[in-house]
JSON list of C-alpha atoms in Angstrom, two decimals:
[
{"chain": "A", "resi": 1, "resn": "UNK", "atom": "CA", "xyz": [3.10, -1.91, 8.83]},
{"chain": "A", "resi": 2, "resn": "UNK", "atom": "CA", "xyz": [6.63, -0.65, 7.73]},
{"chain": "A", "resi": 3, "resn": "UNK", "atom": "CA", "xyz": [7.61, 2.72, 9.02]},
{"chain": "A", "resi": 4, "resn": "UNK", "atom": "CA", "xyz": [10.44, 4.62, 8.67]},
{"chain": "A", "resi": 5, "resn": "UNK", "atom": "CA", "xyz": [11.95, 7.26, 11.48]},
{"chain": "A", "resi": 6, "resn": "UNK", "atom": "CA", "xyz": [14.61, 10.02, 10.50]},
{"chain": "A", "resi": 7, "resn": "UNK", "atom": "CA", "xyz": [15.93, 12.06, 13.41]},
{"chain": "A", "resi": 8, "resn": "UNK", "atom": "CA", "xyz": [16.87, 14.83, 13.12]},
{"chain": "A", "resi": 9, "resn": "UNK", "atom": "CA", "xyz": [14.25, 16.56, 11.18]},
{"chain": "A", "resi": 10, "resn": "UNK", "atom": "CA", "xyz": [16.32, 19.56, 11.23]},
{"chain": "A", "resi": 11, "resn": "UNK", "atom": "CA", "xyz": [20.64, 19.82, 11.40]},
{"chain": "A", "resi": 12, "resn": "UNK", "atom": "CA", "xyz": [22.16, 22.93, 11.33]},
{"chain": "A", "resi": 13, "resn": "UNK", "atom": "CA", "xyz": [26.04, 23.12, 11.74]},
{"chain": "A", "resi": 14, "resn": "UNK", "atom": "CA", "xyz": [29.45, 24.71, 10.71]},
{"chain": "A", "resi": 15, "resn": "UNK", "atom": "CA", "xyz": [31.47, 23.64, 7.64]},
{"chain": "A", "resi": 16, "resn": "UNK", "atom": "CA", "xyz": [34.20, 21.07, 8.77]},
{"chain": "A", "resi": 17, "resn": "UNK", "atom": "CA", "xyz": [32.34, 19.44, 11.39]},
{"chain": "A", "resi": 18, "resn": "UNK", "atom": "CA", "xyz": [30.95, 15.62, 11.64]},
{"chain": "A", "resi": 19, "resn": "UNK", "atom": "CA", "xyz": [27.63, 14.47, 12.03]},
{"chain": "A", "resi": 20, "resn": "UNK", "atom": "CA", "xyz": [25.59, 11.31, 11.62]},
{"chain": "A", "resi": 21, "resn": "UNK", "atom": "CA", "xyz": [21.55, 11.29, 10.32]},
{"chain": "A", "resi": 22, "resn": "UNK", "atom": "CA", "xyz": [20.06, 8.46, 11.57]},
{"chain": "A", "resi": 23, "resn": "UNK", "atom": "CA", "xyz": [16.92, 6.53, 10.16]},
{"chain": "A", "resi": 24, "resn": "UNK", "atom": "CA", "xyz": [15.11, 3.50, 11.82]},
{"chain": "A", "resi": 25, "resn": "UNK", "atom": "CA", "xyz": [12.96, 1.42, 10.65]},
{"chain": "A", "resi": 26, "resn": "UNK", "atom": "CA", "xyz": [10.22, -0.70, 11.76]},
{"chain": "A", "resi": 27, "resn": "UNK", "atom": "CA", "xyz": [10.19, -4.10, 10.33]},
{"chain": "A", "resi": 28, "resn": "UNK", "atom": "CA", "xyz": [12.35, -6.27, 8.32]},
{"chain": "A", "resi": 29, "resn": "UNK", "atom": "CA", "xyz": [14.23, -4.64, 5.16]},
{"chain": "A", "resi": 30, "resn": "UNK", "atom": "CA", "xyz": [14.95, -5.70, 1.83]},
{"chain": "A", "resi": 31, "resn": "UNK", "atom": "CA", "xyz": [16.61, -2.30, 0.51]},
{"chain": "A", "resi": 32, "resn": "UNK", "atom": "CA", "xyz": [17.85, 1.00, 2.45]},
{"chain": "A", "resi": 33, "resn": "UNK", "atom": "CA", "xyz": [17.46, 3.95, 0.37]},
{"chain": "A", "resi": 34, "resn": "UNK", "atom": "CA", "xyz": [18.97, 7.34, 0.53]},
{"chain": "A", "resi": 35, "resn": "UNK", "atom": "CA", "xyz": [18.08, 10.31, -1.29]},
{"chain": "A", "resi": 36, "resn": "UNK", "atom": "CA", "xyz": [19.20, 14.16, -1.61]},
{"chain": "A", "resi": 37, "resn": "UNK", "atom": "CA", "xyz": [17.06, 16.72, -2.26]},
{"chain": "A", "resi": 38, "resn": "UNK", "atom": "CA", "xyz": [18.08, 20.24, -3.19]},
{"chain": "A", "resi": 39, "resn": "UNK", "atom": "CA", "xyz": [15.67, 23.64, -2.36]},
{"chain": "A", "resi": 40, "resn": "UNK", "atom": "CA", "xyz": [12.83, 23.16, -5.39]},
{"chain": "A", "resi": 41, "resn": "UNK", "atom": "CA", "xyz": [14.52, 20.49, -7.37]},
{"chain": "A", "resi": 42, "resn": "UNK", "atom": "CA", "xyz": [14.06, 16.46, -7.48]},
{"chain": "A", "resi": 43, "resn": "UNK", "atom": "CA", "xyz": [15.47, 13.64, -5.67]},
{"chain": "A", "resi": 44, "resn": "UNK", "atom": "CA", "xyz": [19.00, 12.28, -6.42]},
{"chain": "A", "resi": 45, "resn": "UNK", "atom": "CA", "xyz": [19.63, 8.79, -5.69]},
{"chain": "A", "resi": 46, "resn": "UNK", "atom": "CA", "xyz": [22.58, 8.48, -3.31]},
{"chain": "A", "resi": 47, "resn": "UNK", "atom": "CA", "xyz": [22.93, 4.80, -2.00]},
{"chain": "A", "resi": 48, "resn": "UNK", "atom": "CA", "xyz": [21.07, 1.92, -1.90]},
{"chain": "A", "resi": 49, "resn": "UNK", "atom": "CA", "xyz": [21.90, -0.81, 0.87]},
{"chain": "A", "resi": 50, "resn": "UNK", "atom": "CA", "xyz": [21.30, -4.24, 0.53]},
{"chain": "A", "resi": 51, "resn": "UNK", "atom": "CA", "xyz": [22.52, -6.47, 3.04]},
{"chain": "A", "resi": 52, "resn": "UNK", "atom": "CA", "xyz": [23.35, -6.11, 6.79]},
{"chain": "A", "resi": 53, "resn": "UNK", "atom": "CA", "xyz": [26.67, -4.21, 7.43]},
{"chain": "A", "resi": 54, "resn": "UNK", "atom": "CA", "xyz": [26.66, -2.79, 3.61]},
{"chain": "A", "resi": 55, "resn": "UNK", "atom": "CA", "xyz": [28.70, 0.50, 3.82]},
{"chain": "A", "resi": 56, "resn": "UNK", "atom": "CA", "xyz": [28.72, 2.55, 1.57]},
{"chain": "A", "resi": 57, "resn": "UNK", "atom": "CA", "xyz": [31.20, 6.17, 0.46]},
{"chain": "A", "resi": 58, "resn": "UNK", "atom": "CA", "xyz": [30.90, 8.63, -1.98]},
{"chain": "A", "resi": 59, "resn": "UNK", "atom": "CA", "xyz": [33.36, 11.79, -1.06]},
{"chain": "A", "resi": 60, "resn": "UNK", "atom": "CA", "xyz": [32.21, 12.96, 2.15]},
{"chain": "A", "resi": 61, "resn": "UNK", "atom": "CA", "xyz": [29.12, 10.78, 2.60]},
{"chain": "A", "resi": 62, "resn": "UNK", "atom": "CA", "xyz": [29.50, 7.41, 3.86]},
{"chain": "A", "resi": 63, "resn": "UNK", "atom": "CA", "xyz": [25.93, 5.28, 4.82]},
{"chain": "A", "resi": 64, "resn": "UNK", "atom": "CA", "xyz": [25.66, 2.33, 6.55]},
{"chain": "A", "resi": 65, "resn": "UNK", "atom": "CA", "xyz": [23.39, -0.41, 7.38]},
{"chain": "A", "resi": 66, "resn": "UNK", "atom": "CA", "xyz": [22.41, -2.99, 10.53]},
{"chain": "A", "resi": 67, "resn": "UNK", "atom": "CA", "xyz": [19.69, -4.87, 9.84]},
{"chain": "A", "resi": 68, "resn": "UNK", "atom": "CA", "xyz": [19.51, -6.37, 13.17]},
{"chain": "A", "resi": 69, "resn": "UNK", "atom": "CA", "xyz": [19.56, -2.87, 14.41]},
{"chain": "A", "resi": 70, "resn": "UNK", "atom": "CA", "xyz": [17.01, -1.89, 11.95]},
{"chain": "A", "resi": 71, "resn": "UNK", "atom": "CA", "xyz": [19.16, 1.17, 11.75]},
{"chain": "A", "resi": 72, "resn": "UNK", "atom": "CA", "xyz": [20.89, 2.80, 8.62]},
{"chain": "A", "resi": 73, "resn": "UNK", "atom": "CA", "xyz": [23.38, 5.83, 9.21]},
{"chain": "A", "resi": 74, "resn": "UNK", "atom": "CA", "xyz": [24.57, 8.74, 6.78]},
{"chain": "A", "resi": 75, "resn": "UNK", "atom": "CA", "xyz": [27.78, 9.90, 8.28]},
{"chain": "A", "resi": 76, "resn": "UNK", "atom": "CA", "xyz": [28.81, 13.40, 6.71]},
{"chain": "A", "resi": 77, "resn": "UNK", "atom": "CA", "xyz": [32.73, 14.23, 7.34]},
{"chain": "A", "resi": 78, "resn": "UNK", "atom": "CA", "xyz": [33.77, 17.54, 7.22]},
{"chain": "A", "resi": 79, "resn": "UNK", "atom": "CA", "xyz": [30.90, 19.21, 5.95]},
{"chain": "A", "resi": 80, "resn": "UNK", "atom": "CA", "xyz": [31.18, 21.84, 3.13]},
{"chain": "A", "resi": 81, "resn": "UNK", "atom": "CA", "xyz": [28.41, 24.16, 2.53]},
{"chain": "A", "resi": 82, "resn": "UNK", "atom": "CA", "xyz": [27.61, 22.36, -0.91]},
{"chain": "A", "resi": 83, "resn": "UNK", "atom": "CA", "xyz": [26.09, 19.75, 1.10]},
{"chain": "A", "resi": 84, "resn": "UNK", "atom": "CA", "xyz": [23.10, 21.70, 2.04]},
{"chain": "A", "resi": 85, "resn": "UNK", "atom": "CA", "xyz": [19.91, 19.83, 1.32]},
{"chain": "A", "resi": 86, "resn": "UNK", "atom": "CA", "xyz": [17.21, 17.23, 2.70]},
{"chain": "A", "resi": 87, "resn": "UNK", "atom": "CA", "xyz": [18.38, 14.05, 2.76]},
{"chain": "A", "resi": 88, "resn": "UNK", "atom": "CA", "xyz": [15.17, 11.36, 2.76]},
{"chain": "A", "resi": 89, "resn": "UNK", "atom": "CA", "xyz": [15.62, 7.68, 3.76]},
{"chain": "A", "resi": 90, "resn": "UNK", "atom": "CA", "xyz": [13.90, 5.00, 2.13]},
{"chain": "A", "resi": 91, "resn": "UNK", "atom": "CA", "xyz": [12.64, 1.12, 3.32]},
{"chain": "A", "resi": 92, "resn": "UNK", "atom": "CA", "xyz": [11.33, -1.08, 0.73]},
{"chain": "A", "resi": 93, "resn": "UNK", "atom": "CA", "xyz": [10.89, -5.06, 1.79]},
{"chain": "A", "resi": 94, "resn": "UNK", "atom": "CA", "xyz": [8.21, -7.51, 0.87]},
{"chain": "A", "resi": 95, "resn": "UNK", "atom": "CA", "xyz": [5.97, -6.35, 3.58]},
{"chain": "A", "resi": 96, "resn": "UNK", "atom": "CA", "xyz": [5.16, -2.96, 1.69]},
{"chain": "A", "resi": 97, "resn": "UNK", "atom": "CA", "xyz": [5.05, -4.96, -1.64]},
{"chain": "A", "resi": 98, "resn": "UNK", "atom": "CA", "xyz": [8.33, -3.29, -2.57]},
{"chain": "A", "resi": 99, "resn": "UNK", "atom": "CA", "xyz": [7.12, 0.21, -2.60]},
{"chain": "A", "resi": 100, "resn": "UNK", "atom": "CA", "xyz": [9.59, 2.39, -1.02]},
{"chain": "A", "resi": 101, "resn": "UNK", "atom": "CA", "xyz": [8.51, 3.57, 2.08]},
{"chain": "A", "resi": 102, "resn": "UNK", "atom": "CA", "xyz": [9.91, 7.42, 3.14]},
{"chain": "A", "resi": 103, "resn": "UNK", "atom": "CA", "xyz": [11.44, 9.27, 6.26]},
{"chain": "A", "resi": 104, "resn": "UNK", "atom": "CA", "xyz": [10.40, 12.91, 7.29]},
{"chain": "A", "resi": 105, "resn": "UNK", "atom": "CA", "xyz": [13.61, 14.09, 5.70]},
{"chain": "A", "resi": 106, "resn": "UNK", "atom": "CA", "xyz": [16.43, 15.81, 7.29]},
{"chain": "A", "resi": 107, "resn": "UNK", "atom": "CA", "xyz": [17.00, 19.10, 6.60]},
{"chain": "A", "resi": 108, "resn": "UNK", "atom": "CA", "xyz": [20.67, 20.19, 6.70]},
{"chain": "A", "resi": 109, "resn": "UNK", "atom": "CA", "xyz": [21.68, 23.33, 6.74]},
{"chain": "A", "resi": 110, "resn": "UNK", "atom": "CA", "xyz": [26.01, 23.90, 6.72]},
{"chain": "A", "resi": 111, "resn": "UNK", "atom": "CA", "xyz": [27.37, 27.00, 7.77]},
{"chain": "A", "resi": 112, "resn": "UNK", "atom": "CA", "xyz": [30.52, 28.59, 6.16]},
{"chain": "B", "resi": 1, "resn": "UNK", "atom": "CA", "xyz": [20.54, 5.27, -14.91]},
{"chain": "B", "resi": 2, "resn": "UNK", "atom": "CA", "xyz": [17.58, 6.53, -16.43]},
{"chain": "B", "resi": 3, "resn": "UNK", "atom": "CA", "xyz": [17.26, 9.56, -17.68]},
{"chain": "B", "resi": 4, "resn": "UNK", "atom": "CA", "xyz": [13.47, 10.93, -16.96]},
{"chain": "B", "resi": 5, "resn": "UNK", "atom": "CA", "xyz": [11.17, 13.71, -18.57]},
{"chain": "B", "resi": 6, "resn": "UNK", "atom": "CA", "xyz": [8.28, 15.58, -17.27]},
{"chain": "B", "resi": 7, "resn": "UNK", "atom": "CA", "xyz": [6.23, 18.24, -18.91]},
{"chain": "B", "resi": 8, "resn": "UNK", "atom": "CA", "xyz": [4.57, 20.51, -18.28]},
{"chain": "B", "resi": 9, "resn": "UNK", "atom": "CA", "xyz": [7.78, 21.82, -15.29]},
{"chain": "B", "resi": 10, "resn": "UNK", "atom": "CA", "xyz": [5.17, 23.80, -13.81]},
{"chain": "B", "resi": 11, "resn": "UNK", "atom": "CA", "xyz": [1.58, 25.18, -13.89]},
{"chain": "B", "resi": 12, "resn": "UNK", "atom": "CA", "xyz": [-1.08, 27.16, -12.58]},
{"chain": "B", "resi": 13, "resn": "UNK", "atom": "CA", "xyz": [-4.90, 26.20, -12.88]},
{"chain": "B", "resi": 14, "resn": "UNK", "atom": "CA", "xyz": [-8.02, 27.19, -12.61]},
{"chain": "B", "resi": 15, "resn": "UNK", "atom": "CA", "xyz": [-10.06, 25.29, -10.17]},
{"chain": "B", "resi": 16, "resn": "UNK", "atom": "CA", "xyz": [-12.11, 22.36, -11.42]},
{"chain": "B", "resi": 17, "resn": "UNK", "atom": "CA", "xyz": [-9.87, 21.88, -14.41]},
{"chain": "B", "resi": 18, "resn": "UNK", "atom": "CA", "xyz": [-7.86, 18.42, -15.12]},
{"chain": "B", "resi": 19, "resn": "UNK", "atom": "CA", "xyz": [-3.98, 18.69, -15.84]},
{"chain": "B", "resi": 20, "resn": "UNK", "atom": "CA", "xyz": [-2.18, 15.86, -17.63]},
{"chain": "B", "resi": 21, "resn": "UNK", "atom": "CA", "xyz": [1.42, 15.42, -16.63]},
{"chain": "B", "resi": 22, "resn": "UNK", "atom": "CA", "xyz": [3.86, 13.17, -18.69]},
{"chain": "B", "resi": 23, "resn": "UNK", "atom": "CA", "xyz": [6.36, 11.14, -18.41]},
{"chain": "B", "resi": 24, "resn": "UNK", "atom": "CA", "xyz": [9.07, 10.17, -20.87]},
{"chain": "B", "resi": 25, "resn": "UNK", "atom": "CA", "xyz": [11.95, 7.80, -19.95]},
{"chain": "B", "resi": 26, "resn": "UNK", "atom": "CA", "xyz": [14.88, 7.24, -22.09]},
{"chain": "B", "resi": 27, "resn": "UNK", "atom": "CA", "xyz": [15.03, 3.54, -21.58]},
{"chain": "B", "resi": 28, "resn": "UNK", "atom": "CA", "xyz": [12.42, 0.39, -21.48]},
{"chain": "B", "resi": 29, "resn": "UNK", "atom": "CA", "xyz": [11.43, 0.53, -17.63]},
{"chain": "B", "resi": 30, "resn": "UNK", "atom": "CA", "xyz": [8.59, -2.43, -15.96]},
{"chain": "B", "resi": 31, "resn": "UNK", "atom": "CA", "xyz": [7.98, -0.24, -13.02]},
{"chain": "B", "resi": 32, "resn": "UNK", "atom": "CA", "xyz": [7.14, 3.13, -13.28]},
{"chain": "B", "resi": 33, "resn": "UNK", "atom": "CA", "xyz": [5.49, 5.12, -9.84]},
{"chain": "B", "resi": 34, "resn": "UNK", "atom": "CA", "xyz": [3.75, 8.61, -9.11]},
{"chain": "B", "resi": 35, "resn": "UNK", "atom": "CA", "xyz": [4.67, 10.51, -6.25]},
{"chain": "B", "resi": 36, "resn": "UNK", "atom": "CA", "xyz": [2.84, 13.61, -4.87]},
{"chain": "B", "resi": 37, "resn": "UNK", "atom": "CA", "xyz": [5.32, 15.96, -2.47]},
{"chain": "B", "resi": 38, "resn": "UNK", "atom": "CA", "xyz": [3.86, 18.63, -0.64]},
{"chain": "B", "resi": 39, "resn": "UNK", "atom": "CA", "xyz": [6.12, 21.94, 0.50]},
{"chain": "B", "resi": 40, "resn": "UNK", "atom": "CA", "xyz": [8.72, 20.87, 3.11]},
{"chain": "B", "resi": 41, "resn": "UNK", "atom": "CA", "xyz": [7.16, 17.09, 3.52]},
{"chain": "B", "resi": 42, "resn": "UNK", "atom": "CA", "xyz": [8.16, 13.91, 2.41]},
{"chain": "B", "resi": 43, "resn": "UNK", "atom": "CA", "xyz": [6.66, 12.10, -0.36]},
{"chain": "B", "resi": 44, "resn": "UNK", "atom": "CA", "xyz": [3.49, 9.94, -0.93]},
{"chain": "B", "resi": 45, "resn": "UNK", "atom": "CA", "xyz": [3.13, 7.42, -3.42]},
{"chain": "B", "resi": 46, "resn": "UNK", "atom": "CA", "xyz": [0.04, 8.28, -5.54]},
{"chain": "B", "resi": 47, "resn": "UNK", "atom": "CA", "xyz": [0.02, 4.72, -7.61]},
{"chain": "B", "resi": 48, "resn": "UNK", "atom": "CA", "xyz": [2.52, 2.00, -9.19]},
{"chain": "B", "resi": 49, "resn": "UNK", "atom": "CA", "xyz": [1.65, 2.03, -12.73]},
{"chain": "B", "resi": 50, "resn": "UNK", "atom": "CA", "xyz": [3.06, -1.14, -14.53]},
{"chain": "B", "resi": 51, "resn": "UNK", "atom": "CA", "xyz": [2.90, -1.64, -18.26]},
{"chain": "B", "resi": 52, "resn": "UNK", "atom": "CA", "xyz": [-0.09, -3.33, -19.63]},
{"chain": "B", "resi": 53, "resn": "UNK", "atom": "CA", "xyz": [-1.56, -3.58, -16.46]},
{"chain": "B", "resi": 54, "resn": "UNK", "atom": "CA", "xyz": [-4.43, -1.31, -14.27]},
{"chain": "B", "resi": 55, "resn": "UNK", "atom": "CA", "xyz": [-2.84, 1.04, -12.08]},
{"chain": "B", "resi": 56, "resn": "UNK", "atom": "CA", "xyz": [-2.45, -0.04, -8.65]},
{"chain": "B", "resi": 57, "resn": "UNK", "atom": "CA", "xyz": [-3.64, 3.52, -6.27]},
{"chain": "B", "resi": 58, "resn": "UNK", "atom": "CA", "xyz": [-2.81, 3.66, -2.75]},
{"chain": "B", "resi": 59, "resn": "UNK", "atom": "CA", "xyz": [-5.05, 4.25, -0.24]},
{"chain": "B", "resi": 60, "resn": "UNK", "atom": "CA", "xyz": [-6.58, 7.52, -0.39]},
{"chain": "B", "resi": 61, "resn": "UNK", "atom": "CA", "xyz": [-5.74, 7.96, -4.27]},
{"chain": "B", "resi": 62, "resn": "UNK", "atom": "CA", "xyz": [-8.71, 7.09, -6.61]},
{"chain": "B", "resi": 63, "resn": "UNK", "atom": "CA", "xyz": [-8.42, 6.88, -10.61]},
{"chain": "B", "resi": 64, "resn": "UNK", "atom": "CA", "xyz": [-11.28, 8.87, -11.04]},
{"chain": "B", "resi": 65, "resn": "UNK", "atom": "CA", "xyz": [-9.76, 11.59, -9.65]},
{"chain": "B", "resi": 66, "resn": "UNK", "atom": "CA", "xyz": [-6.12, 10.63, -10.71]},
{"chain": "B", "resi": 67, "resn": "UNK", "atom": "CA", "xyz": [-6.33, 8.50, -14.04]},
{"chain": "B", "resi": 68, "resn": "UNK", "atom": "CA", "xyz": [-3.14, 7.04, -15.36]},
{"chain": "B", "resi": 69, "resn": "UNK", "atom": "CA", "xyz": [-1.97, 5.61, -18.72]},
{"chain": "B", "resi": 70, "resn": "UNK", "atom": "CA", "xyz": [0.97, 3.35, -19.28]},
{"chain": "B", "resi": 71, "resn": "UNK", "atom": "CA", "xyz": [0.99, 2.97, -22.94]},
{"chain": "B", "resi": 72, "resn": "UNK", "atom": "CA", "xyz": [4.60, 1.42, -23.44]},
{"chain": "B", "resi": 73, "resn": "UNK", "atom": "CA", "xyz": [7.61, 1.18, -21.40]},
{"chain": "B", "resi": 74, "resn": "UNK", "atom": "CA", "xyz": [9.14, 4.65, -21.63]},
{"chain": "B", "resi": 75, "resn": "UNK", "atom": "CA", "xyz": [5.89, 6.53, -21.14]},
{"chain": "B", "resi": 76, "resn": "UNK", "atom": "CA", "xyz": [3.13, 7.52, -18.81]},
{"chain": "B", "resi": 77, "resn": "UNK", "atom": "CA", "xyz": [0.72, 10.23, -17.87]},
{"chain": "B", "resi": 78, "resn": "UNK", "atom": "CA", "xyz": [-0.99, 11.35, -14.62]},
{"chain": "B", "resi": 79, "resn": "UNK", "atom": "CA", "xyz": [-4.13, 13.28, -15.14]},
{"chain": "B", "resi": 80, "resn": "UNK", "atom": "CA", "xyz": [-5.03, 15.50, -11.74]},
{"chain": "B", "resi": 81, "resn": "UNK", "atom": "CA", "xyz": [-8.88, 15.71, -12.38]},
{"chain": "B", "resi": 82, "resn": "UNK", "atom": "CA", "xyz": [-11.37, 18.26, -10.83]},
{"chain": "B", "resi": 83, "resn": "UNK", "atom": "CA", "xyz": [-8.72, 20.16, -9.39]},
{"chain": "B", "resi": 84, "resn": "UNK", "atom": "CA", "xyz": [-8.49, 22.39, -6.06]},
{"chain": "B", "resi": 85, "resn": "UNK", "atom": "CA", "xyz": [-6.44, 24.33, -4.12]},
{"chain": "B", "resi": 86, "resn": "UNK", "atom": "CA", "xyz": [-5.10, 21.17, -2.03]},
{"chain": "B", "resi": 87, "resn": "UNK", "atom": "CA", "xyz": [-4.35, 19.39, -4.99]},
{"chain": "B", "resi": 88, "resn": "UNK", "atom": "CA", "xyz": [-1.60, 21.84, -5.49]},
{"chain": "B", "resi": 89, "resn": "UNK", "atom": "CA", "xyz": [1.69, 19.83, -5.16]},
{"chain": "B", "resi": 90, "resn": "UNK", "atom": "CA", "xyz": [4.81, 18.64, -6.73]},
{"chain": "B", "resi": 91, "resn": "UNK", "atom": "CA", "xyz": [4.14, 15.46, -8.63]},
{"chain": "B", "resi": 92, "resn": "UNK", "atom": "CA", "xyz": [6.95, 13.25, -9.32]},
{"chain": "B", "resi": 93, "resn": "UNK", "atom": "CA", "xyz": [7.31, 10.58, -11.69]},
{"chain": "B", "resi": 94, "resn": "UNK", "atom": "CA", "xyz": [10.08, 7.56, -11.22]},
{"chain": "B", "resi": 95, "resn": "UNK", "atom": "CA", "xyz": [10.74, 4.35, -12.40]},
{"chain": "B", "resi": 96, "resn": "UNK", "atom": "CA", "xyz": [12.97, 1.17, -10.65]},
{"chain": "B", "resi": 97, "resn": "UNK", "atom": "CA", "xyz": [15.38, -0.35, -12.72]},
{"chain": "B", "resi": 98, "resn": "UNK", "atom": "CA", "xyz": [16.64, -3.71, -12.04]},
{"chain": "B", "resi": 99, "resn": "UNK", "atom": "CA", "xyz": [19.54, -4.62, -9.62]},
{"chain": "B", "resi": 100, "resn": "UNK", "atom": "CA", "xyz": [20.51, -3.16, -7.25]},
{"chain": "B", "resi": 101, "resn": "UNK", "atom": "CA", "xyz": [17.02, -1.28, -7.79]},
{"chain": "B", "resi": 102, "resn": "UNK", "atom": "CA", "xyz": [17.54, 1.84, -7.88]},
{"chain": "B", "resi": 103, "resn": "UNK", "atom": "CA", "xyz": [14.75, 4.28, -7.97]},
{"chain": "B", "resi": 104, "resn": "UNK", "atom": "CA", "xyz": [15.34, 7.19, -10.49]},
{"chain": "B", "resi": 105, "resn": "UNK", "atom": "CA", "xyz": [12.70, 10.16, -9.94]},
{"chain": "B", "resi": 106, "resn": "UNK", "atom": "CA", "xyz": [12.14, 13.19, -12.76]},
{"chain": "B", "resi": 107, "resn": "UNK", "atom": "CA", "xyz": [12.48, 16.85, -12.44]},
{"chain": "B", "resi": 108, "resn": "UNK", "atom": "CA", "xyz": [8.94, 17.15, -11.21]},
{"chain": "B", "resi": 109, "resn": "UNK", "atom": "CA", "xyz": [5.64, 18.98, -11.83]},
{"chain": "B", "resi": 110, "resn": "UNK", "atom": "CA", "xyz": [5.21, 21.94, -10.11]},
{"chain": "B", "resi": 111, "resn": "UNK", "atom": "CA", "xyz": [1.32, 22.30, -9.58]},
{"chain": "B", "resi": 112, "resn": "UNK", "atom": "CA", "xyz": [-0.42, 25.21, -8.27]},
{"chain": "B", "resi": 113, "resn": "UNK", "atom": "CA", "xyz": [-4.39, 25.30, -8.00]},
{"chain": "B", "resi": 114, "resn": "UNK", "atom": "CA", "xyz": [-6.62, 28.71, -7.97]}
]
């Protein structure tokens, strides 16, 4: 059975800083998912990561992925408070039929 | 990427009603999935509905109690049957379009149950 870790649950931490939100996974992966959620609204598609070592940027998010690790990163540099939000992972592979499978979500929480 | 639709936003019912949530997409999808999201949790995939085929539920999800229609490829509903207070929820609505398959979700239904 495919499961899918996100740690932390919760981040909270002062604009400018680094930090990394890590999400495991349990078996192999086909696609590596990640997702933003903002207080009371729907999910925005961030990345998708197909093949081991994929990295991908957009402005201060950069995600990665090691399949042998069964380990995908979201690296956040220099946090601004606009990044606020729950970020979800997501595993899909032919072992769940292709249906995504979800993290906890990480809640993050940037100071001014 | 798609473009997705749900009405009604939001509701409040009486218990032992049914609510029928749509879905509208603004281009021809194959895959189209329901999502229920409780307050501060993750989310859980209610069924994969797939034009001109049954609904596939996952386990715990039953059509009687949540019937789906997939009448084309831009367009489905989720009826939440029988309601009660747990059924109250935010149900999403997305569909997968093809590579690099990308799953695009709606604004959401914001149920509440009396």
């Amino acid at each position: 059975e495919l499961k899918v870790e996100q740690n932390p649950l919760f981040l909270s931490m002062q604009e400018g800083k680094n930090y990394t939100i890590y999400c495991n996974y349990s078996t192999t992966s086909d696609r590596l998912y990640w997702y933003r959620q903002d207080p009371g609204k729907s999910l925005e598609s961030l990345f998708v990561l197909l093949s081991n070592g994929a990295v991908k940027q957009e402005g201060r998010l950069m995600a990665s992925l090691d399949t042998k690790a069964r380990l995908s990163t979201l690296h956040i540099t220099a946090a601004v408070h606009d990044l606020s939000a729950t970020y979800f992972c997501a595993v899909s592979s032919m072992d769940s039929n292709y249906q995504l499978i979800w993290g906890a979500g990480t809640k993050l929480i940037i100071k001014p | 990427s798609a473009v997705i639709s749900q009405k009604p936003s939001r509701d409040i019912c009486q218990r032992g009603t049914s609510l029928t949530i749509q879905c509208q997409v603004d281009s021809q999808v194959t895959m189209m999935f329901w999502y229920r999201q409780q307050p501060g949790q993750s989310l859980t995939l209610i069924a994969t509905a797939n034009q001109g085929s049954e609904a596939t539920y996952e386990s715990g999800f039953v059509i009687d109690k949540f019937p789906i229609s997939r009448p084309n490829l831009t367009f489905s509903t989720l009826t939440v049957s029988n309601m009660s207070p747990e059924d109250s929820s935010i149900y999403l609505c997305s569909v997968e379009q093809g590579f690099p398959y990308e799953q695009y979700f709606g604004p959401g239904t914001r149920l509440t149950v009396t």
